Short mmCIF file of C-alpha atoms and ligand atoms in Angstrom, two decimals:
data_model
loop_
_atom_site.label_atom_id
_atom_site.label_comp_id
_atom_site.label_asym_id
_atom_site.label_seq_id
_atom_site.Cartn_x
_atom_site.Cartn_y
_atom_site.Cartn_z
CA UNK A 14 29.76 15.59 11.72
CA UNK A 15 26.34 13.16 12.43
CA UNK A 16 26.00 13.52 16.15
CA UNK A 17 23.77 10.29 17.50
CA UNK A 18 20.79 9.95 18.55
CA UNK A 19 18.92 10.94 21.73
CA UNK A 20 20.42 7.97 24.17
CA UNK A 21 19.04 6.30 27.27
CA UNK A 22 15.38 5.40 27.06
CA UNK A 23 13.46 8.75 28.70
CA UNK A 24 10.83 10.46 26.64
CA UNK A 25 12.86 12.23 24.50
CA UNK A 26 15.49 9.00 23.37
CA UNK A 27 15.49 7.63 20.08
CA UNK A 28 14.54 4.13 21.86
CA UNK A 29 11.26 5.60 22.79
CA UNK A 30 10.92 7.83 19.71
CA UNK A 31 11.86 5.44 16.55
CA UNK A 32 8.60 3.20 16.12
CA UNK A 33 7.66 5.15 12.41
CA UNK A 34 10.97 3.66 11.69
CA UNK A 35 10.25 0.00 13.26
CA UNK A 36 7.13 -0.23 11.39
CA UNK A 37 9.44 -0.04 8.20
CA UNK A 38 11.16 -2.87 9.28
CA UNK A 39 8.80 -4.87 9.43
CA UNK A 40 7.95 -4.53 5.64
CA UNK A 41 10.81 -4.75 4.87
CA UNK A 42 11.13 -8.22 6.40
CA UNK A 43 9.38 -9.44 3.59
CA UNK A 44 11.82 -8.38 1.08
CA UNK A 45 14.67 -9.40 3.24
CA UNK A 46 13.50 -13.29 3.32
CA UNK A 47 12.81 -12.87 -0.40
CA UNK A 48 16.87 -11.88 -1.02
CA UNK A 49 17.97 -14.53 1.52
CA UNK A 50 15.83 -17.23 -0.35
CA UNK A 51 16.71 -16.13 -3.98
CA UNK A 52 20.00 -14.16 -4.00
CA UNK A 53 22.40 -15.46 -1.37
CA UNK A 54 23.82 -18.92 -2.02
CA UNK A 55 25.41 -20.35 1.03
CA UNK A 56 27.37 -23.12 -0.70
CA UNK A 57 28.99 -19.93 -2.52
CA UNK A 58 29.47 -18.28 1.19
CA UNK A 59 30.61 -22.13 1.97
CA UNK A 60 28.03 -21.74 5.09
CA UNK A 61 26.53 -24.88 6.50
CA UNK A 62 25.37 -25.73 10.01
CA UNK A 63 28.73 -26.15 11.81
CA UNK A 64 29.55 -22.58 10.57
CA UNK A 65 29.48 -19.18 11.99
CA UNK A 66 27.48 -16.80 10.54
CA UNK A 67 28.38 -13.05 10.51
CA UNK A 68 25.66 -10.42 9.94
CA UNK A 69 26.33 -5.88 10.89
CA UNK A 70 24.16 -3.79 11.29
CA UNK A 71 26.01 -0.51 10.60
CA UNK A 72 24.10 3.18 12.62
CA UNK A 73 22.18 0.71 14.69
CA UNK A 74 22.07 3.41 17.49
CA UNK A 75 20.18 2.01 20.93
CA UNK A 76 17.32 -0.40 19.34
CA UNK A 77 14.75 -1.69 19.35
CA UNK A 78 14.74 -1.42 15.56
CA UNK A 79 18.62 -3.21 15.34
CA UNK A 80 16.98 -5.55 17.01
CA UNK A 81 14.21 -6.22 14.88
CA UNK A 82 16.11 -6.26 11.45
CA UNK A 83 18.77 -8.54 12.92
CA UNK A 84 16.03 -10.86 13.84
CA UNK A 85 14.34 -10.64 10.68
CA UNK A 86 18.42 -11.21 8.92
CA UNK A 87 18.38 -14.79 11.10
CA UNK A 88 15.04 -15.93 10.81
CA UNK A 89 15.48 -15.25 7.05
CA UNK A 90 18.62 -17.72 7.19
CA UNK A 91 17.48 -20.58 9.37
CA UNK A 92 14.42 -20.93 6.96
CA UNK A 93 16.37 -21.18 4.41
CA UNK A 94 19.12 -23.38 5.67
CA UNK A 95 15.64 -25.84 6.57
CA UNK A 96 13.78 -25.29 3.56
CA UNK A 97 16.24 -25.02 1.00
CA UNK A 98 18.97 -26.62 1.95
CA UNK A 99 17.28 -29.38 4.06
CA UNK A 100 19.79 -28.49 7.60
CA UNK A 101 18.73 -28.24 10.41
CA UNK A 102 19.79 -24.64 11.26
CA UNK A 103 19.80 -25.95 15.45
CA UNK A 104 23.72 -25.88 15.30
CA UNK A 105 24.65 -22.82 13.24
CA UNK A 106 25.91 -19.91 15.24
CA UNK A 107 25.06 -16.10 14.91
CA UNK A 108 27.77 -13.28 15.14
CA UNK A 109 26.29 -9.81 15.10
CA UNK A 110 28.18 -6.60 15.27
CA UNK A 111 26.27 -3.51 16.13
CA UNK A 112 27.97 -0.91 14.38
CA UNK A 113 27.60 3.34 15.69
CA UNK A 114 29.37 6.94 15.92
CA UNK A 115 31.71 6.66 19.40
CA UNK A 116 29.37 8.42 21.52
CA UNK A 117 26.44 6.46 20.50
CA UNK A 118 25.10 5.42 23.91
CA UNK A 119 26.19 1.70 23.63
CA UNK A 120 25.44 1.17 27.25
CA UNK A 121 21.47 1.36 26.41
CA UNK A 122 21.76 -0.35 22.94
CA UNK A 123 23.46 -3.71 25.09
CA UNK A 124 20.97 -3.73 28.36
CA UNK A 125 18.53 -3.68 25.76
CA UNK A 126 19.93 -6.90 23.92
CA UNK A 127 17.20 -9.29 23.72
CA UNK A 128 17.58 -12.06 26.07
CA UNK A 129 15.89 -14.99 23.82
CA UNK A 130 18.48 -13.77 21.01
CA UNK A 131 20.01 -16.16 19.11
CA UNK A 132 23.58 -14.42 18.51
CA UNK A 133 26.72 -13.29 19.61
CA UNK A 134 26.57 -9.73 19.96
CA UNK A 135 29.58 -7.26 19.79
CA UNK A 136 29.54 -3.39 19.54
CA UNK A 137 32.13 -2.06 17.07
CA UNK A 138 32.07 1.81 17.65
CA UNK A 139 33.43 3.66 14.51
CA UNK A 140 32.19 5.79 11.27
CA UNK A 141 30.82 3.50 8.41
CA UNK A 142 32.63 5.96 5.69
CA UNK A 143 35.86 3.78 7.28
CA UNK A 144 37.05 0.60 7.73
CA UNK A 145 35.30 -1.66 10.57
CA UNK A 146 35.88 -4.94 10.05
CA UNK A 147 38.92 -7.37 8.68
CA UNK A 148 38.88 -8.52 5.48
CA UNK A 149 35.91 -11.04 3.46
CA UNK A 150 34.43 -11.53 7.14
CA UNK A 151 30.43 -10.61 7.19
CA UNK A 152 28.33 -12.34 5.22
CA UNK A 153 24.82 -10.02 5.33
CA UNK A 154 25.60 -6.36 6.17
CA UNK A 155 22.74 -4.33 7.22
CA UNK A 156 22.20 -0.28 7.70
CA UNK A 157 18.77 1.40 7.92
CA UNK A 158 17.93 5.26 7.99
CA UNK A 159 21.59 6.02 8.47
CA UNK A 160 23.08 6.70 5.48
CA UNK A 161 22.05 10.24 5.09
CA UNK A 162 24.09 11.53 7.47
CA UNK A 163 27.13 12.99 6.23
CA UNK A 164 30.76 12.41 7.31
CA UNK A 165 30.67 16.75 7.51
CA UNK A 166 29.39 19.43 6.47
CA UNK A 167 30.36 20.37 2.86
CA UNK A 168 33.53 22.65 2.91
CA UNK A 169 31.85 24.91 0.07
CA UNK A 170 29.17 25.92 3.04
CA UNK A 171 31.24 26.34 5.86
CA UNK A 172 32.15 29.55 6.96
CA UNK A 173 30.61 33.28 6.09
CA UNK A 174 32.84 34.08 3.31
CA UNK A 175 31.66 30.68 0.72
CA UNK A 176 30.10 31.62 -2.54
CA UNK A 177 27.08 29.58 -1.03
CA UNK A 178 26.69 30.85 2.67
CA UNK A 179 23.27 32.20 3.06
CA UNK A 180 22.01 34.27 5.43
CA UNK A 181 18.52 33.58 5.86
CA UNK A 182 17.90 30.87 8.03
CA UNK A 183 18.73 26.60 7.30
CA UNK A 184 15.27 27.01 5.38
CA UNK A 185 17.18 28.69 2.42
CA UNK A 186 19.83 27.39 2.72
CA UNK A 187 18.77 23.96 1.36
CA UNK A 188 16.34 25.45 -1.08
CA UNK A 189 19.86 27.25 -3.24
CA UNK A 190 20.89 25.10 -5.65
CA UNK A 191 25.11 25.51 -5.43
CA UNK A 192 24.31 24.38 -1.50
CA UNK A 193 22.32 21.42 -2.85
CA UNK A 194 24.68 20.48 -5.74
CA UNK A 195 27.74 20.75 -2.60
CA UNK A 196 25.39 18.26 -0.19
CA UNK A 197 24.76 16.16 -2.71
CA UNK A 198 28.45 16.03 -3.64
CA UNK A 199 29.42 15.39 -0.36
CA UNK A 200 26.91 12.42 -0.04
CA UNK A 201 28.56 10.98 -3.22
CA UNK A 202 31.83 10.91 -1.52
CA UNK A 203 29.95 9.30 1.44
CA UNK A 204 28.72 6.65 -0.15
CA UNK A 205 31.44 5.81 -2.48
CA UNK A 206 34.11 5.72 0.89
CA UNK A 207 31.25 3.47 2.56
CA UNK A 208 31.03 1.09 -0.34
CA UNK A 209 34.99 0.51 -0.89
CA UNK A 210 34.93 -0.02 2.97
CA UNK A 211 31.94 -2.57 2.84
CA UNK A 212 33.59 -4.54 -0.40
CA UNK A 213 36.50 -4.94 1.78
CA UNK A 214 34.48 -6.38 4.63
CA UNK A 215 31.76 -8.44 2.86
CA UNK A 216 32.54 -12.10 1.24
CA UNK A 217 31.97 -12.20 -2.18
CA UNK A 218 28.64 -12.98 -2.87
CA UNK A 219 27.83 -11.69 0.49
CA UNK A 220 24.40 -9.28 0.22
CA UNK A 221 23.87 -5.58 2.34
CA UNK A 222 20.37 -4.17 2.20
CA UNK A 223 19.86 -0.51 2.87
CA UNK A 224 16.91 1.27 4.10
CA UNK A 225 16.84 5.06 3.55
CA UNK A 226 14.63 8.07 3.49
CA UNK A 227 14.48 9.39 -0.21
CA UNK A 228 13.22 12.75 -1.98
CA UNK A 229 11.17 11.06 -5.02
CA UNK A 230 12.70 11.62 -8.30
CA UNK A 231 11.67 14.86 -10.24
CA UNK A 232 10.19 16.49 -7.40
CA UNK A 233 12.28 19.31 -5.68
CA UNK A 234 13.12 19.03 -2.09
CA UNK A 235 10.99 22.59 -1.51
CA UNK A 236 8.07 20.63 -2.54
CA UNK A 237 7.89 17.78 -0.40
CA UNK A 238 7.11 18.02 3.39
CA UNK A 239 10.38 17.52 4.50
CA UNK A 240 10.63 20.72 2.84
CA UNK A 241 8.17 21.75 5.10
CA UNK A 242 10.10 20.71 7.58
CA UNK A 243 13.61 22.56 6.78
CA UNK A 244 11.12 25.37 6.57
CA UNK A 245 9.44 25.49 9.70
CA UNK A 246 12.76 24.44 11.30
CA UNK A 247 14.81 27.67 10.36
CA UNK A 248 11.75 29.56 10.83
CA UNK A 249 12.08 28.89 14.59
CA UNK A 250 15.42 29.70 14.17
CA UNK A 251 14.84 32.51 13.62
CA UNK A 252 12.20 32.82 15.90
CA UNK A 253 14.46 32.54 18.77
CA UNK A 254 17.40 35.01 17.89
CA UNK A 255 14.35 37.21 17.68
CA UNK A 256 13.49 36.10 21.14
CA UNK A 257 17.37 36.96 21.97
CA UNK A 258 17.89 33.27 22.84
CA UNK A 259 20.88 33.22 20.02
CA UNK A 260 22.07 35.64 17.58
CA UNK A 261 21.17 35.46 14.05
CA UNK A 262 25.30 35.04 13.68
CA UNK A 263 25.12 31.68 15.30
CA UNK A 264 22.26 30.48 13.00
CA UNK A 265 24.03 31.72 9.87
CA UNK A 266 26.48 28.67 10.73
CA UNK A 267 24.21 26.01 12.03
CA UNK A 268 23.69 23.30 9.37
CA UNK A 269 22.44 19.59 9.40
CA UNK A 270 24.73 17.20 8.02
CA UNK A 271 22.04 15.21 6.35
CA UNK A 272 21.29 14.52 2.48
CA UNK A 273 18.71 13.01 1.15
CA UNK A 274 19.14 11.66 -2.20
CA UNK A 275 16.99 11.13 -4.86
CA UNK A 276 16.52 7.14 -5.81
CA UNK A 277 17.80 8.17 -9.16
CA UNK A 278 20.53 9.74 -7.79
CA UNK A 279 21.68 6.51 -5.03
CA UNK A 280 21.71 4.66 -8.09
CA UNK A 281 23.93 6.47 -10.28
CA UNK A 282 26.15 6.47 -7.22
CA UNK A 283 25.99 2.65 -6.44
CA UNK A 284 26.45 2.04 -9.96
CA UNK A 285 30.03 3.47 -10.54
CA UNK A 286 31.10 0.87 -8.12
CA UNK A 287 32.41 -2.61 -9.43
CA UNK A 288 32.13 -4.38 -6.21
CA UNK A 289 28.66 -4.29 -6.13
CA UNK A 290 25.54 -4.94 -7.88
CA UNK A 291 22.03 -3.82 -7.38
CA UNK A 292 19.75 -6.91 -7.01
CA UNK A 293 16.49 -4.83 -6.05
CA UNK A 294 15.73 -1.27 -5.49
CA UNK A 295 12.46 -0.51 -3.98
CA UNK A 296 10.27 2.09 -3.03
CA UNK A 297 8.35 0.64 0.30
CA UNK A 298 4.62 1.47 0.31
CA UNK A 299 4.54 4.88 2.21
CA UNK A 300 4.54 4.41 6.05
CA UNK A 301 3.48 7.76 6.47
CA UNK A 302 0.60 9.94 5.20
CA UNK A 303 1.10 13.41 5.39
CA UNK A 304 -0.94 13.59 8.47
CA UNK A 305 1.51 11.27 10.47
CA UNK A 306 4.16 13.00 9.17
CA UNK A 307 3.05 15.86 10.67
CA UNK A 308 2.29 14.18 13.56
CA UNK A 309 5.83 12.94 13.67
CA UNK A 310 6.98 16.66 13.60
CA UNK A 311 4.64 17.01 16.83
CA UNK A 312 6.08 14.37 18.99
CA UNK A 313 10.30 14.04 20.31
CA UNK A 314 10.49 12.21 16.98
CA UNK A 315 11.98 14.81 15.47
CA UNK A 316 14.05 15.63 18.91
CA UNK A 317 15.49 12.28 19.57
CA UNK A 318 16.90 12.90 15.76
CA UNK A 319 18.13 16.16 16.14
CA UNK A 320 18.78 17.14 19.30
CA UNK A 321 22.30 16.46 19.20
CA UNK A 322 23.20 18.75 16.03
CA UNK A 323 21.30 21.10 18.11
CA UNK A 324 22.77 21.00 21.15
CA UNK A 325 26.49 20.57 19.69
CA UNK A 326 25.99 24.05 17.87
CA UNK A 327 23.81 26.03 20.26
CA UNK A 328 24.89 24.40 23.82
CA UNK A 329 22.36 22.38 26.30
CA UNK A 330 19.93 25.43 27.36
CA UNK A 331 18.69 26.35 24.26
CA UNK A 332 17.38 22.63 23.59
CA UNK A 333 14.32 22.86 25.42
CA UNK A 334 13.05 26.12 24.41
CA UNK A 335 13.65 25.42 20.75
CA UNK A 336 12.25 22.14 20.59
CA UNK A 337 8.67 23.28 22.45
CA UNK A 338 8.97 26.59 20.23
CA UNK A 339 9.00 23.90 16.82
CA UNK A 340 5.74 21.99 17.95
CA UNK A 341 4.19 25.44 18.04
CA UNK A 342 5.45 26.35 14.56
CA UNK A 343 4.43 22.74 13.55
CA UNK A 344 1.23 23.44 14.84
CA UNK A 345 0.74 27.17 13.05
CA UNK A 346 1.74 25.20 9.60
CA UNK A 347 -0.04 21.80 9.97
CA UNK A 348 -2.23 22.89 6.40
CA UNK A 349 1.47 23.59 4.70
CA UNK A 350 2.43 19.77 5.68
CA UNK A 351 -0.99 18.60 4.35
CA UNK A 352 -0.63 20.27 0.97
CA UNK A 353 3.38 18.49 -0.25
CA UNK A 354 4.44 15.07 -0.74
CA UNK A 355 6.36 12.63 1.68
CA UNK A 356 9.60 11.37 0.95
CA UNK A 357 9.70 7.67 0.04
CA UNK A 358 11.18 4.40 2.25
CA UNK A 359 13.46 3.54 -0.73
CA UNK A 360 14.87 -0.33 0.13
CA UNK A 361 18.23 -1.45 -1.62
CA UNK A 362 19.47 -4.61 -2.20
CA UNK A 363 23.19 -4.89 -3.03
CA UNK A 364 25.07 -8.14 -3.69
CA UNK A 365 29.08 -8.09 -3.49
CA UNK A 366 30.88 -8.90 -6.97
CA UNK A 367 33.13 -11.66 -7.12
CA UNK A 368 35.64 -8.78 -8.23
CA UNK A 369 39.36 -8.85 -6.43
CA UNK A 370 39.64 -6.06 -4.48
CA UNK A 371 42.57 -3.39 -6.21
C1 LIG B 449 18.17 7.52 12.68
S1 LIG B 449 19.36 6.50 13.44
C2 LIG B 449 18.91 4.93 12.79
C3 LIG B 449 19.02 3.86 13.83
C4 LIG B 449 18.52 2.48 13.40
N1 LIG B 449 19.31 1.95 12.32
C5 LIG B 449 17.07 2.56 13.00
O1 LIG B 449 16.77 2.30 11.83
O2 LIG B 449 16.23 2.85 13.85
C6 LIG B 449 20.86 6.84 12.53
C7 LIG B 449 22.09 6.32 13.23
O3 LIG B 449 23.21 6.40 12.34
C8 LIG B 449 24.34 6.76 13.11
N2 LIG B 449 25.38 7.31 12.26
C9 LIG B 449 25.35 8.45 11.54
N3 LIG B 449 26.51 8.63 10.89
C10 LIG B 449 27.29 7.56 11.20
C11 LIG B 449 28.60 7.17 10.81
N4 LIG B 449 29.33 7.91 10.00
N5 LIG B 449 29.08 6.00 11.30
C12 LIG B 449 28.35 5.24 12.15
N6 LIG B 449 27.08 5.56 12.53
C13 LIG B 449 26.57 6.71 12.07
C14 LIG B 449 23.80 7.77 14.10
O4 LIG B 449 24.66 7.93 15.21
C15 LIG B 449 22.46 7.13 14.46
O5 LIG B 449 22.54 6.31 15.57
#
């Protein structure tokens, strides 16, 4: 199971430790006015300005980047309620639901609500594989970098005695293909629960955009730097049962319940499912060169991220040591990081069918 991000806002929190991923957003503002102008019709939605207007934004952990992508979702609608429709958007009112796992610290994500906001806010605690919200009630559903983490881990990779169970390190473990083929199953079965849940929730005609972190087609997962990454991360692994600060026992049944998918592969998925259609698919221009990615590995990026799955598994004390033992090892292969590709910002637009729900 995802465990969320770092809370609070100290040095090591997501809030302080998510920017790479803010910067995103902002591209990706562009494309988000470009669906609300071209693909969502609000007489369709039957949304003037006396209406309310109901937009989630689904693993929206503690901000600021919710923050940013909801603005962007309202901006995108009051121009077009002026320029298109000729209202004047004054007197339509904003609902947004901020959407995380249970123990997503909530308690940082509202102090930090903007004050100038323009919206009702509400946090709706719960896993996005389910059912969050009654029935045809959100117009614009939202859910950026979240989507890769899995509801578990898959059940052919649990335990010591699975055809797949490695016992190298994490490294390998991602690098054999029956353990790929089962993550990438259980991503499939992630997506397609999350879908039926969001055509449920979202008015026909209603739009979701997702932003996710994508291996590019054709190129194996060994061969990019998040590769690299898995790598150097299993490596220290290792490095510390070596160090007697775990076993080699415990490692062998660590995993990360994270997948990502090809774009390729996100659209086969997508494209089983009736309720919705893909309006745009996109690959943002890279936010990172290989250089900030690495750079990224440096900081608590990678800590505010993963510290949970870490400390869930291991316990609290090993946290520190292994996360100042990875910048070492980050350090030792900064040429390694230079050499592979990055994965991709890959930008979906999907636009809910007018198809009855079963
Ligand atoms: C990397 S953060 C992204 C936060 C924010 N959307 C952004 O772009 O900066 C991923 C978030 O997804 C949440 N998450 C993962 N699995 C989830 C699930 N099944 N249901 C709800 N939230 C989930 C995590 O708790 C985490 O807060």
């Amino acid at each position: 199971m995802a465990q969320p991000m770092v809370g609070g806002d100290g040095a090591h929190s997501y809030a302080k430790n998510s920017s790479g991923q803010g910067r995103v957003m902002e591209r990706a503002k562009e494309l988000i006015n470009e669906a609300i102008a071209d693909k969502l019709d609000l007489k369709l939605l039957k949304i003037d300005t006396s209406s309310t207007f109901r937009v989630a934004d689904l693993g929206c952990s503690t901000g600021p980047n919710t923050f940013i992508v909801v603005q962007n979702i309202i901006e995108a609608i009051e121009l077009k309620l002026l320029q298109a429709d000729r209202q004047n958007p004054s007197t339509i009112e904003f609902q947004v639901f901020f959407n995380d796992h249970p123990e997503n610290d909530f308690n940082t994500l509202f102090k930090a609500l903007p004050h100038s906001r323009k919206y009702f806010a509400a946090g709706v605690p719960g896993f996005f594989q389910n059912r969050l919200f009654p029935k045809s009630t959100l117009h614009i559903i939202n859910s950026s970098y979240a989507l890769h983490w899995l509801s578990k881990i898959p059940k052919e990779i649990v335990g010591g005695n699975s055809l797949t169970w490695n016992r190298e390190s994490i490294r390998n473990k991602r690098f054999v293909n029956e353990v790929a083929e089962a993550y990438s199953a259980q991503f499939k079965n992630d997506i397609e629960s999350f879908l039926n849940a969001r055509a449920q929730e979202l008015v026909a005609g209603g739009l979701m955009f997702i932003l996710i972190v994508a291996v590019p087609d054709g190129i194996p997962l060994s061969q990019t730097t998040l590769g690299v990454f898995y790598d150097v991360f299993g490596s220290c692994l290792m490095d510390m049962a070596k160090m007697g600060i775990t076993s080699e026992e415990k490692i062998n049944s660590f995993n990360i319940p994270n997948h990502r998918p090809t774009p390729k592969e996100l659209e086969s998925i997508i494209k089983t499912n009736k309720y919705f259609t893909i309006e745009r698919m996109e690959q943002l221009a890279n936010r990172m060169s290989q250089s900030t990615f690495l750079a990224k590995c440096r900081t608590s990026a990678v800590r505010a991220v993963y510290e949970g799955v870490v400390m869930e598994h291991f316990g609290s004390e090993f946290v520190e040591p292994f996360f100042n033992h990875f910048t070492v090892k980050v350090e030792e292969n900064a040429s390694r990081f230079e050499k592979f590709q990055n994965p991709i910002d890959l930008f979906v637009l999907l636009k809910r069918t007018g198809d009855e729900l079963n």
